[in-house]
Structure formats: structure tokens, C-alpha cells
PDB file of C-alpha atoms and ligand atoms in Angstrom:
ATOM      1  CA  MET B 251       0.000   0.000   0.000  1.00  0.00           C
ATOM      2  CA  GLU B 252       1.545   3.272  -1.111  1.00  0.00           C
ATOM      3  CA  ILE B 253       0.530   5.253   1.963  1.00  0.00           C
ATOM      4  CA  LEU B 254       2.339   2.807   4.259  1.00  0.00           C
ATOM      5  CA  THR B 255       5.527   3.304   2.259  1.00  0.00           C
ATOM      6  CA  GLU B 256       5.088   7.082   2.508  1.00  0.00           C
ATOM      7  CA  ILE B 257       4.627   6.889   6.295  1.00  0.00           C
ATOM      8  CA  SER B 258       7.720   4.698   6.552  1.00  0.00           C
ATOM      9  CA  THR B 259       9.818   7.094   4.453  1.00  0.00           C
ATOM     10  CA  MET B 260       8.721  10.151   6.453  1.00  0.00           C
ATOM     11  CA  MET B 261       9.304   8.350   9.742  1.00  0.00           C
ATOM     12  CA  GLN B 262      12.818   7.363   8.716  1.00  0.00           C
ATOM     13  CA  ARG B 263      13.468  11.035   7.928  1.00  0.00           C
ATOM     14  CA  GLY B 264      11.990  12.093  11.278  1.00  0.00           C
ATOM     15  CA  LYS B 265       9.309  14.276   9.650  1.00  0.00           C
ATOM     16  CA  VAL B 266       6.809  14.408  12.489  1.00  0.00           C
ATOM     17  CA  LYS B 267       4.185  16.587  10.765  1.00  0.00           C
ATOM     18  CA  ASP B 268       4.140  14.379   7.671  1.00  0.00           C
ATOM     19  CA  VAL B 269       3.947  11.225   9.765  1.00  0.00           C
ATOM     20  CA  LEU B 270       1.010  12.633  11.732  1.00  0.00           C
ATOM     21  CA  ALA B 271      -0.867  13.721   8.597  1.00  0.00           C
ATOM     22  CA  LEU B 272      -0.225  10.450   6.749  1.00  0.00           C
ATOM     23  CA  VAL B 273      -1.159   8.227   9.685  1.00  0.00           C
ATOM     24  CA  GLN B 274      -4.411  10.158  10.040  1.00  0.00           C
ATOM     25  CA  GLN B 275      -5.028   9.901   6.307  1.00  0.00           C
ATOM     26  CA  ALA B 276      -4.418   6.147   6.367  1.00  0.00           C
ATOM     27  CA  LEU B 277      -6.899   5.760   9.228  1.00  0.00           C
ATOM     28  CA  ASP B 278      -9.434   7.913   7.360  1.00  0.00           C
ATOM     29  CA  ASP B 279      -8.935   5.707   4.305  1.00  0.00           C
ATOM     30  CA  GLY B 280      -9.849   2.703   6.439  1.00  0.00           C
ATOM     31  CA  VAL B 281      -6.396   1.179   6.905  1.00  0.00           C
ATOM     32  CA  ASP B 282      -6.328  -0.907  10.063  1.00  0.00           C
ATOM     33  CA  ALA B 283      -4.333   0.648  12.962  1.00  0.00           C
ATOM     34  CA  LYS B 284      -2.357  -2.574  13.571  1.00  0.00           C
ATOM     35  CA  THR B 285      -1.337  -2.645   9.882  1.00  0.00           C
ATOM     36  CA  ILE B 286      -0.125   0.969  10.106  1.00  0.00           C
ATOM     37  CA  LEU B 287       1.803   0.110  13.266  1.00  0.00           C
ATOM     38  CA  ASP B 288       3.410  -3.085  11.921  1.00  0.00           C
ATOM     39  CA  ASP B 289       3.884  -2.338   8.243  1.00  0.00           C
ATOM     40  CA  ALA B 290       4.760   1.358   8.409  1.00  0.00           C
ATOM     41  CA  LEU B 291       6.031   2.493  11.835  1.00  0.00           C
ATOM     42  CA  LEU B 292       7.684  -0.684  13.167  1.00  0.00           C
ATOM     43  CA  SER B 293       9.093  -1.649   9.785  1.00  0.00           C
ATOM     44  CA  ALA B 294      10.536   1.882   9.390  1.00  0.00           C
ATOM     45  CA  MET B 295      12.209   1.532  12.782  1.00  0.00           C
ATOM     46  CA  GLY B 296      13.671  -1.774  11.571  1.00  0.00           C
ATOM     47  CA  VAL B 297      15.205   0.015   8.565  1.00  0.00           C
ATOM     48  CA  VAL B 298      16.606   2.748  10.825  1.00  0.00           C
ATOM     49  CA  GLY B 299      17.983   0.048  13.148  1.00  0.00           C
ATOM     50  CA  ASP B 300      19.800  -1.671  10.274  1.00  0.00           C
ATOM     51  CA  LYS B 301      21.281   1.635   9.095  1.00  0.00           C
ATOM     52  CA  PHE B 302      22.329   2.402  12.682  1.00  0.00           C
ATOM     53  CA  LYS B 303      24.034  -0.974  12.930  1.00  0.00           C
ATOM     54  CA  ASN B 304      25.913  -0.347   9.693  1.00  0.00           C
ATOM     55  CA  ASN B 305      26.940   3.190  10.696  1.00  0.00           C
ATOM     56  CA  LEU B 306      24.833   4.749   7.948  1.00  0.00           C
ATOM     57  CA  VAL B 307      22.896   6.815  10.503  1.00  0.00           C
ATOM     58  CA  PHE B 308      23.820   7.874  14.047  1.00  0.00           C
ATOM     59  CA  VAL B 309      22.136   8.498  17.410  1.00  0.00           C
ATOM     60  CA  PRO B 310      20.561  11.899  16.465  1.00  0.00           C
ATOM     61  CA  GLU B 311      18.880  10.440  13.359  1.00  0.00           C
ATOM     62  CA  VAL B 312      17.673   7.443  15.358  1.00  0.00           C
ATOM     63  CA  LEU B 313      16.257   9.764  18.003  1.00  0.00           C
ATOM     64  CA  ILE B 314      14.327  11.919  15.543  1.00  0.00           C
ATOM     65  CA  ALA B 315      12.936   8.818  13.843  1.00  0.00           C
ATOM     66  CA  ALA B 316      11.976   7.455  17.286  1.00  0.00           C
ATOM     67  CA  ARG B 317      10.242  10.744  18.079  1.00  0.00           C
ATOM     68  CA  ALA B 318       8.286  10.604  14.825  1.00  0.00           C
ATOM     69  CA  MET B 319       7.349   7.004  15.596  1.00  0.00           C
ATOM     70  CA  ASN B 320       6.100   7.892  19.072  1.00  0.00           C
ATOM     71  CA  LYS B 321       3.951  10.701  17.654  1.00  0.00           C
ATOM     72  CA  GLY B 322       2.480   8.287  15.099  1.00  0.00           C
ATOM     73  CA  ILE B 323       1.757   5.741  17.830  1.00  0.00           C
ATOM     74  CA  GLU B 324      -0.049   8.448  19.854  1.00  0.00           C
ATOM     75  CA  ILE B 325      -2.598   8.823  17.032  1.00  0.00           C
ATOM     76  CA  LEU B 326      -3.024   5.058  16.749  1.00  0.00           C
ATOM     77  CA  LYS B 327      -3.400   4.508  20.498  1.00  0.00           C
ATOM     78  CA  PRO B 328      -7.219   4.803  20.706  1.00  0.00           C
ATOM     79  CA  TYR B 329      -7.589   2.453  17.733  1.00  0.00           C
ATOM     80  CA  LEU B 330      -5.379  -0.206  19.340  1.00  0.00           C
ATOM     81  CA  SER B 331      -7.701  -0.545  22.363  1.00  0.00           C
ATOM     82  CA  ASP B 332     -10.384  -3.163  22.809  1.00  0.00           C
ATOM     83  CA  GLU B 333     -13.848  -1.701  23.194  1.00  0.00           C
ATOM     84  CA  ASN B 334     -14.629  -3.462  26.425  1.00  0.00           C
ATOM     85  CA  ASN B 335     -11.745  -2.351  28.591  1.00  0.00           C
ATOM     86  CA  GLU B 336     -12.922  -2.386  32.200  1.00  0.00           C
ATOM     87  CA  PRO B 337     -10.119  -2.838  34.771  1.00  0.00           C
ATOM     88  CA  LYS B 338      -8.650  -6.352  34.600  1.00  0.00           C
ATOM     89  CA  GLY B 339      -5.812  -6.199  37.152  1.00  0.00           C
ATOM     90  CA  LYS B 340      -2.403  -4.569  37.524  1.00  0.00           C
ATOM     91  CA  ILE B 341       1.126  -5.256  36.369  1.00  0.00           C
ATOM     92  CA  ILE B 342       4.549  -3.691  36.889  1.00  0.00           C
ATOM     93  CA  LEU B 343       6.463  -2.712  33.742  1.00  0.00           C
ATOM     94  CA  GLY B 344       9.913  -1.256  33.154  1.00  0.00           C
ATOM     95  CA  THR B 345      13.073  -1.328  31.072  1.00  0.00           C
ATOM     96  CA  VAL B 346      15.898  -2.922  33.038  1.00  0.00           C
ATOM     97  CA  LYS B 347      18.885  -1.189  34.615  1.00  0.00           C
ATOM     98  CA  GLY B 348      21.428   0.288  32.200  1.00  0.00           C
ATOM     99  CA  ASP B 349      18.940   0.309  29.324  1.00  0.00           C
ATOM    100  CA  LEU B 350      17.276   3.488  28.064  1.00  0.00           C
ATOM    101  CA  HIS B 351      15.242   2.003  25.185  1.00  0.00           C
ATOM    102  CA  ASP B 352      11.567   2.617  25.850  1.00  0.00           C
ATOM    103  CA  ILE B 353       9.681   2.480  22.563  1.00  0.00           C
ATOM    104  CA  GLY B 354       8.924  -1.247  22.836  1.00  0.00           C
ATOM    105  CA  LYS B 355       8.076  -0.918  26.525  1.00  0.00           C
ATOM    106  CA  ASN B 356       5.698   1.933  25.745  1.00  0.00           C
ATOM    107  CA  LEU B 357       4.029  -0.182  23.055  1.00  0.00           C
ATOM    108  CA  VAL B 358       3.588  -3.015  25.546  1.00  0.00           C
ATOM    109  CA  LYS B 359       1.981  -0.478  27.896  1.00  0.00           C
ATOM    110  CA  ILE B 360      -0.394   0.796  25.206  1.00  0.00           C
ATOM    111  CA  MET B 361      -1.456  -2.739  24.255  1.00  0.00           C
ATOM    112  CA  MET B 362      -1.958  -3.750  27.887  1.00  0.00           C
ATOM    113  CA  GLU B 363      -3.931  -0.623  28.743  1.00  0.00           C
ATOM    114  CA  GLY B 364      -5.975  -1.295  25.633  1.00  0.00           C
ATOM    115  CA  LYS B 365      -6.981  -4.588  27.248  1.00  0.00           C
ATOM    116  CA  GLY B 366      -7.965  -2.888  30.502  1.00  0.00           C
ATOM    117  CA  ILE B 367      -4.811  -3.799  32.430  1.00  0.00           C
ATOM    118  CA  GLU B 368      -3.545  -1.136  34.842  1.00  0.00           C
ATOM    119  CA  VAL B 369       0.153  -0.603  34.130  1.00  0.00           C
ATOM    120  CA  ILE B 370       2.497   0.704  36.827  1.00  0.00           C
ATOM    121  CA  ASP B 371       5.222   2.052  34.540  1.00  0.00           C
ATOM    122  CA  LEU B 372       8.583   2.326  36.324  1.00  0.00           C
ATOM    123  CA  GLY B 373      10.226   3.860  33.252  1.00  0.00           C
ATOM    124  CA  VAL B 374      13.712   3.020  31.999  1.00  0.00           C
ATOM    125  CA  ASP B 375      16.996   2.097  33.703  1.00  0.00           C
ATOM    126  CA  VAL B 376      15.084   0.359  36.498  1.00  0.00           C
ATOM    127  CA  PRO B 377      17.223  -1.479  39.099  1.00  0.00           C
ATOM    128  CA  SER B 378      16.123  -5.069  39.807  1.00  0.00           C
ATOM    129  CA  GLU B 379      15.385  -4.167  43.428  1.00  0.00           C
ATOM    130  CA  ARG B 380      12.910  -1.511  42.272  1.00  0.00           C
ATOM    131  CA  PHE B 381      10.853  -4.076  40.309  1.00  0.00           C
ATOM    132  CA  VAL B 382      10.543  -6.180  43.443  1.00  0.00           C
ATOM    133  CA  GLU B 383       9.834  -3.239  45.764  1.00  0.00           C
ATOM    134  CA  ALA B 384       7.139  -1.959  43.401  1.00  0.00           C
ATOM    135  CA  ALA B 385       5.513  -5.398  43.109  1.00  0.00           C
ATOM    136  CA  LYS B 386       5.132  -5.416  46.890  1.00  0.00           C
ATOM    137  CA  GLU B 387       4.138  -1.762  47.154  1.00  0.00           C
ATOM    138  CA  TYR B 388       1.337  -2.162  44.578  1.00  0.00           C
ATOM    139  CA  ASN B 389       0.515  -5.774  45.444  1.00  0.00           C
ATOM    140  CA  VAL B 390       1.131  -6.925  41.890  1.00  0.00           C
ATOM    141  CA  LYS B 391       1.759 -10.522  40.849  1.00  0.00           C
ATOM    142  CA  LEU B 392       3.081  -9.919  37.340  1.00  0.00           C
ATOM    143  CA  ILE B 393       6.393  -8.129  36.805  1.00  0.00           C
ATOM    144  CA  CYS B 394       7.174  -7.273  33.176  1.00  0.00           C
ATOM    145  CA  CYS B 395      10.726  -6.430  32.119  1.00  0.00           C
ATOM    146  CA  SER B 396      11.902  -5.120  28.765  1.00  0.00           C
ATOM    147  CA  ALA B 397      15.530  -5.090  27.543  1.00  0.00           C
ATOM    148  CA  LEU B 398      16.975  -4.100  24.171  1.00  0.00           C
ATOM    149  CA  LEU B 399      20.666  -4.611  24.784  1.00  0.00           C
ATOM    150  CA  THR B 400      22.523  -7.896  25.027  1.00  0.00           C
ATOM    151  CA  THR B 401      24.535  -6.192  27.764  1.00  0.00           C
ATOM    152  CA  THR B 402      21.460  -5.452  29.915  1.00  0.00           C
ATOM    153  CA  MET B 403      19.272  -8.527  29.415  1.00  0.00           C
ATOM    154  CA  GLY B 404      21.217 -10.260  32.212  1.00  0.00           C
ATOM    155  CA  GLU B 405      19.501  -7.836  34.621  1.00  0.00           C
ATOM    156  CA  MET B 406      16.356  -9.883  34.112  1.00  0.00           C
ATOM    157  CA  LYS B 407      18.026 -12.798  35.865  1.00  0.00           C
ATOM    158  CA  ASN B 408      18.612 -10.530  38.869  1.00  0.00           C
ATOM    159  CA  VAL B 409      14.887  -9.730  38.944  1.00  0.00           C
ATOM    160  CA  VAL B 410      14.023 -13.458  38.836  1.00  0.00           C
ATOM    161  CA  ASN B 411      16.530 -14.218  41.625  1.00  0.00           C
ATOM    162  CA  LEU B 412      15.203 -11.421  43.820  1.00  0.00           C
ATOM    163  CA  VAL B 413      11.605 -12.551  43.317  1.00  0.00           C
ATOM    164  CA  ASN B 414      12.546 -16.150  44.180  1.00  0.00           C
ATOM    165  CA  ALA B 415      14.347 -14.993  47.316  1.00  0.00           C
ATOM    166  CA  ASP B 416      11.495 -12.817  48.553  1.00  0.00           C
ATOM    167  CA  LYS B 417       9.126 -14.474  51.021  1.00  0.00           C
ATOM    168  CA  ASP B 418       6.120 -12.436  49.858  1.00  0.00           C
ATOM    169  CA  LEU B 419       6.682 -12.961  46.134  1.00  0.00           C
ATOM    170  CA  ALA B 420       8.324 -16.389  45.721  1.00  0.00           C
ATOM    171  CA  GLY B 421       5.897 -18.796  44.036  1.00  0.00           C
ATOM    172  CA  LYS B 422       3.272 -16.054  43.813  1.00  0.00           C
ATOM    173  CA  ALA B 423       4.639 -13.373  41.475  1.00  0.00           C
ATOM    174  CA  LYS B 424       5.577 -14.146  37.881  1.00  0.00           C
ATOM    175  CA  VAL B 425       8.264 -12.476  35.789  1.00  0.00           C
ATOM    176  CA  MET B 426       7.472 -11.815  32.132  1.00  0.00           C
ATOM    177  CA  ILE B 427      10.297 -10.780  29.823  1.00  0.00           C
ATOM    178  CA  GLY B 428      10.657  -9.439  26.302  1.00  0.00           C
ATOM    179  CA  GLY B 429      12.630  -7.157  24.002  1.00  0.00           C
ATOM    180  CA  ALA B 430      14.532  -7.614  20.736  1.00  0.00           C
ATOM    181  CA  PRO B 431      17.438  -9.791  22.015  1.00  0.00           C
ATOM    182  CA  VAL B 432      15.281 -11.845  24.414  1.00  0.00           C
ATOM    183  CA  THR B 433      14.231 -15.387  23.442  1.00  0.00           C
ATOM    184  CA  GLN B 434      12.299 -18.307  24.901  1.00  0.00           C
ATOM    185  CA  ALA B 435      15.642 -20.103  25.406  1.00  0.00           C
ATOM    186  CA  PHE B 436      16.934 -17.167  27.457  1.00  0.00           C
ATOM    187  CA  CYS B 437      13.693 -17.112  29.439  1.00  0.00           C
ATOM    188  CA  ASP B 438      14.126 -20.822  30.254  1.00  0.00           C
ATOM    189  CA  GLU B 439      17.799 -20.328  31.080  1.00  0.00           C
ATOM    190  CA  ILE B 440      17.179 -17.601  33.668  1.00  0.00           C
ATOM    191  CA  GLY B 441      14.033 -19.214  35.078  1.00  0.00           C
ATOM    192  CA  ALA B 442      11.660 -16.392  34.133  1.00  0.00           C
ATOM    193  CA  ASN B 443       8.021 -17.444  33.859  1.00  0.00           C
ATOM    194  CA  ILE B 444       6.853 -15.962  30.561  1.00  0.00           C
ATOM    195  CA  PHE B 445       8.415 -14.797  27.306  1.00  0.00           C
ATOM    196  CA  THR B 446       6.502 -13.037  24.540  1.00  0.00           C
ATOM    197  CA  ASP B 447       8.096 -11.490  21.487  1.00  0.00           C
ATOM    198  CA  ASP B 448       5.727  -8.677  20.635  1.00  0.00           C
ATOM    199  CA  ALA B 449       3.591  -6.138  22.452  1.00  0.00           C
ATOM    200  CA  ALA B 450       0.229  -7.535  21.363  1.00  0.00           C
ATOM    201  CA  SER B 451       1.118 -11.055  22.595  1.00  0.00           C
ATOM    202  CA  ALA B 452       2.509  -9.568  25.814  1.00  0.00           C
ATOM    203  CA  ALA B 453      -0.894  -7.994  26.478  1.00  0.00           C
ATOM    204  CA  GLU B 454      -2.818 -11.191  25.618  1.00  0.00           C
ATOM    205  CA  VAL B 455      -0.628 -13.392  27.811  1.00  0.00           C
ATOM    206  CA  ALA B 456      -0.624 -10.878  30.681  1.00  0.00           C
ATOM    207  CA  LEU B 457      -4.403 -10.901  30.621  1.00  0.00           C
ATOM    208  CA  GLN B 458      -4.488 -14.723  30.772  1.00  0.00           C
ATOM    209  CA  ASN B 459      -2.145 -14.614  33.758  1.00  0.00           C
ATOM    210  CA  LEU B 460      -4.245 -12.061  35.601  1.00  0.00           C
ATOM    211  CA  ASN B 461      -7.434 -14.102  35.343  1.00  0.00           C
TER     212      ASN B 461
HETATM  213 CO1  B1M W 197      19.752   1.508  20.444  1.00  0.00          CO
HETATM  214  N1  B1M W 197      20.469  -0.268  20.042  1.00  0.00           N
HETATM  215  N2  B1M W 197      21.371   1.938  21.435  1.00  0.00           N
HETATM  216  N3  B1M W 197      18.988   3.268  20.590  1.00  0.00           N
HETATM  217  N4  B1M W 197      18.469   0.972  19.174  1.00  0.00           N
HETATM  218  C1  B1M W 197      19.584  -1.193  19.344  1.00  0.00           C
HETATM  219  C2  B1M W 197      18.796  -2.027  20.335  1.00  0.00           C
HETATM  220  C3  B1M W 197      20.628  -2.039  18.498  1.00  0.00           C
HETATM  221  C4  B1M W 197      20.142  -3.455  18.147  1.00  0.00           C
HETATM  222  C5  B1M W 197      21.018  -1.217  17.239  1.00  0.00           C
HETATM  223  C6  B1M W 197      21.963  -1.952  16.339  1.00  0.00           C
HETATM  224  O1  B1M W 197      23.141  -1.986  16.605  1.00  0.00           O
HETATM  225  N5  B1M W 197      21.421  -2.529  15.289  1.00  0.00           N
HETATM  226  C7  B1M W 197      21.886  -2.024  19.439  1.00  0.00           C
HETATM  227  C8  B1M W 197      21.972  -3.152  20.456  1.00  0.00           C
HETATM  228  C9  B1M W 197      23.015  -4.178  20.101  1.00  0.00           C
HETATM  229  C10 B1M W 197      23.154  -5.198  21.157  1.00  0.00           C
HETATM  230  O2  B1M W 197      22.709  -5.131  22.244  1.00  0.00           O
HETATM  231  N6  B1M W 197      23.832  -6.246  20.789  1.00  0.00           N
HETATM  232  C11 B1M W 197      21.726  -0.674  20.113  1.00  0.00           C
HETATM  233  C12 B1M W 197      22.789   0.046  20.733  1.00  0.00           C
HETATM  234  C13 B1M W 197      24.170  -0.589  20.623  1.00  0.00           C
HETATM  235  C14 B1M W 197      22.583   1.255  21.414  1.00  0.00           C
HETATM  236  C15 B1M W 197      23.638   2.116  22.137  1.00  0.00           C
HETATM  237  C16 B1M W 197      24.642   1.335  22.995  1.00  0.00           C
HETATM  238  C17 B1M W 197      24.326   2.962  21.043  1.00  0.00           C
HETATM  239  C18 B1M W 197      25.440   3.844  21.526  1.00  0.00           C
HETATM  240  O3  B1M W 197      25.232   4.741  22.307  1.00  0.00           O
HETATM  241  N7  B1M W 197      26.598   3.529  21.037  1.00  0.00           N
HETATM  242  C19 B1M W 197      22.768   3.043  23.005  1.00  0.00           C
HETATM  243  C20 B1M W 197      22.452   2.430  24.385  1.00  0.00           C
HETATM  244  C21 B1M W 197      21.733   3.387  25.296  1.00  0.00           C
HETATM  245  C22 B1M W 197      21.240   2.664  26.550  1.00  0.00           C
HETATM  246  O4  B1M W 197      20.181   2.105  26.533  1.00  0.00           O
HETATM  247  N8  B1M W 197      22.046   2.665  27.605  1.00  0.00           N
HETATM  248  C23 B1M W 197      21.525   3.100  22.168  1.00  0.00           C
HETATM  249  C24 B1M W 197      20.691   4.215  22.115  1.00  0.00           C
HETATM  250  C25 B1M W 197      19.541   4.296  21.339  1.00  0.00           C
HETATM  251  C26 B1M W 197      18.726   5.577  21.170  1.00  0.00           C
HETATM  252  C27 B1M W 197      18.651   6.427  22.441  1.00  0.00           C
HETATM  253  C28 B1M W 197      19.336   6.379  20.052  1.00  0.00           C
HETATM  254  C29 B1M W 197      17.356   4.987  20.669  1.00  0.00           C
HETATM  255  C30 B1M W 197      16.351   4.682  21.819  1.00  0.00           C
HETATM  256  C31 B1M W 197      15.256   5.698  21.903  1.00  0.00           C
HETATM  257  C32 B1M W 197      14.173   5.244  22.862  1.00  0.00           C
HETATM  258  O5  B1M W 197      13.923   4.074  23.071  1.00  0.00           O
HETATM  259  N9  B1M W 197      13.517   6.228  23.445  1.00  0.00           N
HETATM  260  C33 B1M W 197      17.781   3.651  20.083  1.00  0.00           C
HETATM  261  C34 B1M W 197      17.000   2.901  19.172  1.00  0.00           C
HETATM  262  C35 B1M W 197      15.704   3.542  18.713  1.00  0.00           C
HETATM  263  C36 B1M W 197      17.401   1.618  18.716  1.00  0.00           C
HETATM  264  C37 B1M W 197      16.776   0.761  17.590  1.00  0.00           C
HETATM  265  C38 B1M W 197      17.179   1.409  16.278  1.00  0.00           C
HETATM  266  C39 B1M W 197      15.276   0.586  17.604  1.00  0.00           C
HETATM  267  C40 B1M W 197      14.714   0.059  18.915  1.00  0.00           C
HETATM  268  C41 B1M W 197      13.223   0.219  18.900  1.00  0.00           C
HETATM  269  O6  B1M W 197      12.684   1.105  19.517  1.00  0.00           O
HETATM  270  N10 B1M W 197      12.523  -0.625  18.098  1.00  0.00           N
HETATM  271  C42 B1M W 197      17.463  -0.637  17.847  1.00  0.00           C
HETATM  272  C43 B1M W 197      17.647  -1.465  16.575  1.00  0.00           C
HETATM  273  C44 B1M W 197      16.485  -2.378  16.326  1.00  0.00           C
HETATM  274  O7  B1M W 197      15.851  -2.876  17.240  1.00  0.00           O
HETATM  275  N11 B1M W 197      16.230  -2.657  15.081  1.00  0.00           N
HETATM  276  C45 B1M W 197      18.616  -0.285  18.697  1.00  0.00           C
HETATM  277  C46 B1M W 197      11.076  -0.549  17.939  1.00  0.00           C
HETATM  278  C47 B1M W 197      10.414  -1.223  19.144  1.00  0.00           C
HETATM  279  C48 B1M W 197       8.905  -1.195  18.985  1.00  0.00           C
HETATM  280  O8  B1M W 197      10.867  -2.560  19.153  1.00  0.00           O
HETATM  281  O9  B1M W 197      11.814  -2.356  21.499  1.00  0.00           O
HETATM  282  O10 B1M W 197      12.187  -4.451  20.102  1.00  0.00           O
HETATM  283  P1  B1M W 197      11.349  -3.306  20.496  1.00  0.00           P
HETATM  284  O11 B1M W 197       9.966  -3.869  21.065  1.00  0.00           O
HETATM  285  C49 B1M W 197       9.257  -4.897  20.394  1.00  0.00           C
HETATM  286  C50 B1M W 197       9.554  -6.294  20.943  1.00  0.00           C
HETATM  287  O12 B1M W 197      10.904  -6.470  21.289  1.00  0.00           O
HETATM  288  C51 B1M W 197       8.555  -6.443  22.059  1.00  0.00           C
HETATM  289  O13 B1M W 197       7.445  -5.610  21.685  1.00  0.00           O
HETATM  290  C52 B1M W 197       7.806  -4.669  20.686  1.00  0.00           C
HETATM  291  C53 B1M W 197       7.032  -4.958  19.385  1.00  0.00           C
HETATM  292  O14 B1M W 197       5.710  -5.193  19.542  1.00  0.00           O
HETATM  293  N12 B1M W 197       8.932  -6.086  23.428  1.00  0.00           N
HETATM  294  C54 B1M W 197       8.406  -6.795  24.458  1.00  0.00           C
HETATM  295  C55 B1M W 197       9.693  -5.103  23.928  1.00  0.00           C
HETATM  296  N13 B1M W 197       9.703  -5.150  25.259  1.00  0.00           N
HETATM  297  C56 B1M W 197       8.909  -6.181  25.621  1.00  0.00           C
HETATM  298  C57 B1M W 197       8.550  -6.676  26.879  1.00  0.00           C
HETATM  299  C58 B1M W 197       7.684  -7.779  26.925  1.00  0.00           C
HETATM  300  C59 B1M W 197       7.223  -8.384  25.771  1.00  0.00           C
HETATM  301  C60 B1M W 197       7.564  -7.900  24.518  1.00  0.00           C
HETATM  302  O15 B1M W 197       7.277  -8.347  28.082  1.00  0.00           O
HETATM  303  C61 B1M W 197       7.570  -7.732  29.293  1.00  0.00           C
END
């Protein structure tokens, strides 16, 4: 679809106004919000990521593309929600210590809120101890951790260990993990309870675990 390509091109160039106008136009033309998210915004971020990896673009370009993506997601947000979204329970969510990537985490939040889940968002660079403290403070039984760096995903093991060592949480709270470098094998290796590889599945599985 031509409009999806146009959104992707403008997002890669960080053209916020164009992204906003084109996303709105696509919605008005009846394009499904999930298609716009997956096939325009997320795929554009994939292209930017590859260029970043190959030193064809640098942090400032990535940041302006990320900003354009976030603005586009803002418009899509109401369309990504289920209609019947009464409160369905609470979860803790954050990006692990040392890691400042929050676009995926924010998408997980949007998808979960769209399903009626209350999300206690701890933000980025969250120490393992803070996940555990917050789970107790808010009486939450599902702790969700995001990591985008191979150097920070090990923090998730610290969260699992702290949960297992805590008398109030051990055997009661579950740790759900995700993020680009995270896999089911890693989840099994560190003894986390749940792995999902995209935001929509994270929301579905969280809901199943809250019921
Ligand atoms: Co960074 N970065 N970055 N970066 N960055 C990556 C991750 C990288 C793969 C780029 C590359 O080299 N190709 C690479 C990591 C390599 C590695 O670990 N082996 C990398 C690097 C190296 C770095 C720096 C170290 C660069 C530097 O400074 N030299 C630095 C680290 C900073 C830090 O965190 N301490 C850095 C900085 C940045 C920016 C600040 C410029 C920016 C972040 C802006 C922001 O988040 N506000 C940035 C970005 C944007 C990226 C890429 C290009 C895109 C990430 C993204 O947002 N994707 C990324 C390359 C790439 O991934 N292609 C890259 C879109 C997002 C929707 O996807 O977050 O994967 P993602 O979320 C997905 C799923 O993973 C899942 O749901 C989402 C889809 O539905 N998901 C979950 C996420 N969390 C989940 C949790 C769940 C379940 C599913 O359950 C709890």
C-alpha cells in the first residue's frame, strides 16, 4: 500500500508533521491501525535500526525517527484498544537497569492498557530491586521487564533471583520478559516465567495470567 511506504519514508526522515498527517489519512482511508503500526512504523524503525548498525545513521537520526514514531503511535493509540476495557488487574512494567530504550516498553503499555490492564510504569533504567519493591508496594503478581541490549538482558536474571528470594513474592509473582534480544531459550535459562516477542502477545498473555 503506497501510503504505508510514505509513512515509513517520512518516519525514517523524522518528519513528524508528515507522519502525523499520513497516519491520520491512512486511518481515514480505512487502513487498520495494527497494519499501520506493523507495516509502516515498526518496519521503518527496523530500517533505521539496520542503518544504525551499519553506521549509515547515528544516534541523532535514530532519536528523531523514534520521536516521529512515538507521535504516530499516539494517534493510533485509541484504535489499538479493545472496546470493552474495564479494569482487569495490575502489572509492573519497566526497562531494566542500564537500558534506556523505551519504545517497545511503551508499546507493551499501550497494548496492555488497551486490554484494561492497569500498568504501573517504572520507566527506563530500572534497578532489579525496584521491580521487586514496586511489586510489593502495589501488590502486583506480574512483573514485566523489557531489555533491548545484550549487555542489559542479564539484569532480568537478577529480577528473577530477587523474586525467588522474597518471602512475599516467591511462588506467587511471575516475571514476564521481552525485548529484541530476548528469546524463549533465554527465558528458560534464567528461570523467568513468561516470554513473549511482541507487544500484542505480551498484552494477551498478561491478561491470561491475571485471570
Ligand atoms: Co539503540 N540499540 N542503542 N537506541 N536501538 C539497538 C537495540 C541495536 C540493536 C542497534 C543496532 O546496533 N542494530 C543495538 C543493540 C546491540 C546489542 O545489544 N547487541 C543498540 C545500541 C548498541 C545502542 C547504544 C549502545 C548505542 C550507543 O550509544 N553507542 C545506546 C544504548 C543506550 C542505553 O540504553 N544505555 C543506544 C541508544 C539508542 C537511542 C537512544 C538512540 C534509541 C532509543 C530511543 C528510545 O527508546 N527512546 C535507540 C533505538 C531507537 C534503537 C533501535 C534502532 C530501535 C529500537 C526500537 O525502539 N525498536 C534498535 C535497533 C532495532 O531494534 N532494530 C537499537 C522498535 C520497538 C517497537 O521494538 O523495542 O524491540 P522493540 O519492542 C518490540 C519487541 O521487542 C517487544 O514488543 C515490541 C514490538 O511489539 N517487546 C516486548 C519489547 N519489550 C517487551 C517486553 C515484553 C514483551 C515484549 O514483556 C515484558
